[in-house]
Tab-separated table of C-alpha atoms in Angstrom:
chain	number	residue	atom	x	y	z
A	7	MET	CA	38.236	-81.850	98.216
A	8	SER	CA	34.682	-83.013	96.506
A	9	ASN	CA	35.112	-86.562	94.823
A	10	LEU	CA	36.170	-86.262	90.891
A	11	GLN	CA	33.633	-87.091	88.145
A	12	ASN	CA	36.345	-89.102	86.284
A	13	PHE	CA	39.927	-90.171	86.753
A	14	ASN	CA	41.507	-88.515	83.506
A	15	ASP	CA	44.050	-86.155	85.682
A	16	ILE	CA	46.095	-88.668	86.718
A	17	TYR	CA	47.515	-86.078	89.293
A	18	ALA	CA	44.197	-85.092	90.654
A	19	SER	CA	43.340	-88.866	90.574
A	20	LEU	CA	46.925	-89.621	92.814
A	21	ALA	CA	46.255	-86.608	95.035
A	22	GLU	CA	42.121	-87.456	95.963
A	23	SER	CA	43.068	-91.548	96.509
A	24	ALA	CA	45.834	-89.666	99.317
A	25	TYR	CA	42.276	-89.047	101.307
A	26	ASN	CA	40.279	-90.957	103.697
A	27	GLY	CA	37.109	-91.540	103.702
A	28	LEU	CA	34.068	-92.073	100.572
A	29	ARG	CA	36.838	-91.723	97.873
A	30	PRO	CA	37.413	-94.195	95.224
A	31	ASN	CA	40.990	-96.140	95.892
A	32	PRO	CA	41.483	-94.674	98.669
A	33	PHE	CA	45.689	-94.879	99.647
A	34	PRO	CA	45.002	-94.876	103.644
A	35	GLU	CA	43.720	-98.219	103.530
A	36	LEU	CA	46.363	-99.780	101.597
A	37	ILE	CA	49.370	-98.662	103.467
A	38	LYS	CA	50.055	-102.251	105.890
A	39	GLU	CA	50.482	-103.889	102.619
A	40	LYS	CA	53.727	-105.994	102.063
A	41	GLU	CA	53.654	-105.876	98.309
A	42	SER	CA	53.078	-103.116	95.470
A	43	ARG	CA	49.426	-102.877	95.013
A	44	PRO	CA	47.756	-101.986	91.720
A	45	ILE	CA	45.598	-99.199	90.888
A	46	ASP	CA	43.917	-99.066	87.521
A	47	PHE	CA	42.450	-95.566	86.946
A	48	SER	CA	41.193	-96.593	83.653
A	49	LYS	CA	38.169	-98.610	85.437
A	50	ASP	CA	35.169	-96.960	86.902
A	51	SER	CA	34.863	-97.085	90.585
A	52	ILE	CA	32.020	-97.512	92.208
A	53	ILE	CA	31.546	-96.830	96.278
A	54	LYS	CA	27.861	-98.558	97.808
A	55	ASP	CA	26.257	-97.537	100.979
A	56	LYS	CA	25.637	-100.572	103.618
A	57	LYS	CA	22.376	-101.420	101.425
A	58	GLY	CA	24.347	-101.970	98.260
A	59	GLU	CA	23.046	-98.545	96.851
A	60	VAL	CA	25.387	-96.480	94.986
A	61	ILE	CA	26.939	-93.190	96.427
A	62	SER	CA	29.264	-92.600	94.857
A	63	LEU	CA	29.927	-93.378	90.946
A	64	THR	CA	33.584	-91.789	89.324
A	65	LYS	CA	34.077	-92.695	85.469
A	66	GLY	CA	37.195	-94.618	84.678
A	67	GLY	CA	40.054	-91.684	82.872
A	68	THR	CA	40.616	-91.916	79.219
A	69	ASN	CA	44.711	-91.073	77.572
A	70	LEU	CA	46.389	-91.522	80.698
A	71	PRO	CA	50.312	-92.316	81.084
A	72	ASN	CA	50.887	-96.288	81.398
A	73	ASP	CA	47.213	-97.209	80.222
A	74	GLY	CA	45.963	-95.642	83.649
A	75	LYS	CA	47.918	-98.369	85.671
A	76	VAL	CA	49.787	-96.941	88.908
A	77	TYR	CA	51.112	-99.425	91.841
A	78	LEU	CA	51.504	-97.822	95.155
A	79	GLN	CA	54.712	-98.501	96.648
A	80	PRO	CA	54.840	-100.183	100.350
A	81	ASP	CA	56.838	-98.241	102.846
A	82	PRO	CA	59.167	-101.251	104.213
A	83	THR	CA	59.904	-99.145	107.387
A	84	LEU	CA	56.205	-98.904	108.463
A	85	LYS	CA	55.482	-100.298	112.227
A	86	ILE	CA	51.800	-100.210	113.133
A	87	THR	CA	51.714	-100.036	117.329
A	88	ASP	CA	48.703	-100.165	119.507
A	89	LYS	CA	47.703	-97.275	121.062
A	90	THR	CA	46.364	-97.637	124.625
A	91	ILE	CA	45.415	-96.275	127.651
A	92	SER	CA	45.734	-96.970	131.032
A	93	THR	CA	43.316	-97.203	133.729
A	94	THR	CA	43.655	-97.892	137.671
A	95	ILE	CA	40.710	-99.425	139.189
A	96	PRO	CA	40.185	-100.843	142.636
A	97	LYS	CA	40.115	-104.649	143.178
A	98	ALA	CA	37.261	-106.531	144.800
A	99	ASN	CA	39.451	-107.747	147.629
A	100	GLY	CA	41.454	-104.563	147.931
A	101	GLY	CA	44.451	-103.172	146.399
A	102	TYR	CA	44.516	-101.149	142.462
A	103	GLU	CA	45.187	-102.463	139.222
A	104	THR	CA	46.144	-101.599	136.231
A	105	GLN	CA	44.800	-102.102	132.781
A	106	GLN	CA	45.816	-101.451	129.532
A	107	HIS	CA	42.976	-100.429	126.305
A	108	LYS	CA	43.535	-100.204	123.083
A	109	THR	CA	42.246	-97.128	121.511
A	110	GLY	CA	43.278	-97.547	117.883
A	111	GLU	CA	46.942	-97.834	115.793
A	112	ILE	CA	50.006	-95.758	115.350
A	113	ALA	CA	51.311	-95.544	112.449
A	114	LYS	CA	55.297	-94.618	111.866
A	115	GLY	CA	57.722	-95.080	108.939
A	116	LEU	CA	59.361	-93.520	106.001
A	117	LEU	CA	56.273	-92.345	104.912
A	118	THR	CA	53.548	-92.170	107.453
A	119	ASP	CA	53.682	-90.594	111.115
A	120	SER	CA	50.333	-90.073	112.375
A	121	LYS	CA	51.016	-88.821	115.230
A	122	ALA	CA	52.497	-85.990	113.302
A	123	GLY	CA	49.752	-86.196	110.877
A	124	TYR	CA	52.097	-86.666	108.340
A	125	ASN	CA	51.102	-89.367	105.403
A	126	SER	CA	52.911	-89.900	101.883
A	127	TYR	CA	52.295	-92.414	99.455
A	128	PHE	CA	55.061	-93.863	96.651
A	129	VAL	CA	53.273	-94.865	93.635
A	130	THR	CA	55.133	-95.918	90.448
A	131	ASP	CA	53.872	-97.148	86.906
A	132	LYS	CA	55.465	-100.355	87.211
A	133	PRO	CA	55.215	-102.808	90.051
A	134	SER	CA	59.125	-102.677	90.672
A	135	VAL	CA	60.434	-99.621	91.391
A	136	LYS	CA	63.750	-100.113	89.970
A	137	ASP	CA	61.754	-101.028	86.252
A	138	SER	CA	59.639	-97.523	86.604
A	139	LYS	CA	59.977	-95.126	84.605
A	140	GLU	CA	57.702	-92.466	86.185
A	141	THR	CA	57.293	-92.196	89.912
A	142	TYR	CA	54.780	-89.687	91.971
A	143	PHE	CA	55.182	-88.930	95.790
A	144	VAL	CA	52.151	-88.183	96.690
A	145	THR	CA	51.567	-86.187	99.977
A	146	ARG	CA	48.218	-86.070	101.928
A	147	GLY	CA	47.566	-82.911	103.258
A	148	SER	CA	45.143	-82.182	106.527
A	149	ASP	CA	42.269	-83.670	106.840
A	150	ALA	CA	39.137	-81.862	108.140
A	151	ILE	CA	39.814	-80.214	111.725
A	152	SER	CA	38.874	-82.937	114.682
A	153	LEU	CA	39.662	-84.079	117.910
A	154	ASN	CA	41.734	-86.827	115.601
A	155	THR	CA	43.634	-84.525	113.425
A	156	LEU	CA	44.098	-81.719	116.389
A	157	ASN	CA	47.696	-82.429	116.228
A	158	ASP	CA	47.884	-81.735	112.588
A	159	TRP	CA	46.092	-78.407	112.623
A	160	VAL	CA	47.997	-77.015	115.459
A	161	ILE	CA	51.021	-78.018	115.457
A	162	ASN	CA	51.545	-77.697	111.163
A	163	ASN	CA	48.349	-75.699	110.135
A	164	ALA	CA	48.759	-72.953	112.411
A	165	SER	CA	52.574	-73.192	112.333
A	166	PHE	CA	52.638	-72.191	108.491
A	167	THR	CA	49.507	-69.427	108.512
A	168	LEU	CA	50.120	-67.813	111.789
A	169	PHE	CA	53.509	-67.437	111.950
A	170	ASP	CA	54.605	-68.327	108.090
A	171	SER	CA	57.229	-70.844	109.497
A	172	TYR	CA	58.888	-74.331	108.371
A	173	ILE	CA	56.378	-77.284	109.302
A	174	PRO	CA	57.135	-80.415	110.534
A	175	GLN	CA	55.651	-82.444	107.508
A	176	ALA	CA	57.771	-80.555	105.372
A	177	LYS	CA	60.862	-82.016	107.139
A	178	LEU	CA	59.309	-85.462	106.827
A	179	ALA	CA	58.496	-85.201	103.479
A	180	GLU	CA	61.907	-84.219	102.880
A	181	LYS	CA	63.194	-87.306	104.458
A	182	ALA	CA	60.783	-89.535	102.593
A	183	MET	CA	61.444	-88.097	99.107
A	184	GLU	CA	65.212	-88.328	99.655
A	185	ALA	CA	65.309	-92.165	100.646
A	186	VAL	CA	62.824	-93.059	97.671
């Protein structure tokens, strides 16, 4: 999926925001927040590199529902834990010791399961869910294949494409939609 030129299609903008990388309004960067987060698709989005040079400009949308303002709702069940590996090393005076090393994070909740490669986002037209009239359920598909996304490609994509079977992520999405 390439970056869009503008935010005139709210559904395409929401879908694009579900991905990481050089994309405007990336939801994955906001999943740890405890409060609803306003996002305004009527405003231009400028992404700059480390030198401050503009590398991406997406024009704000016009004629959008709720004037382009939506609110990314937090997942109250989200738990972030450290992803660690253990190494056993010899001690200087004999024997061995095991050391833990953090290699990343594991996110798990109703809308996220990083081990399963599942990421969904609940977006509303008002800061409070109960005051909202419009709600959006956005699910991120697979990112480009890499060692970090291998579980997603093998377990989910291969199951669907090779065997035409129900993918594990679909069960997670169904459960999340019923709860929100």
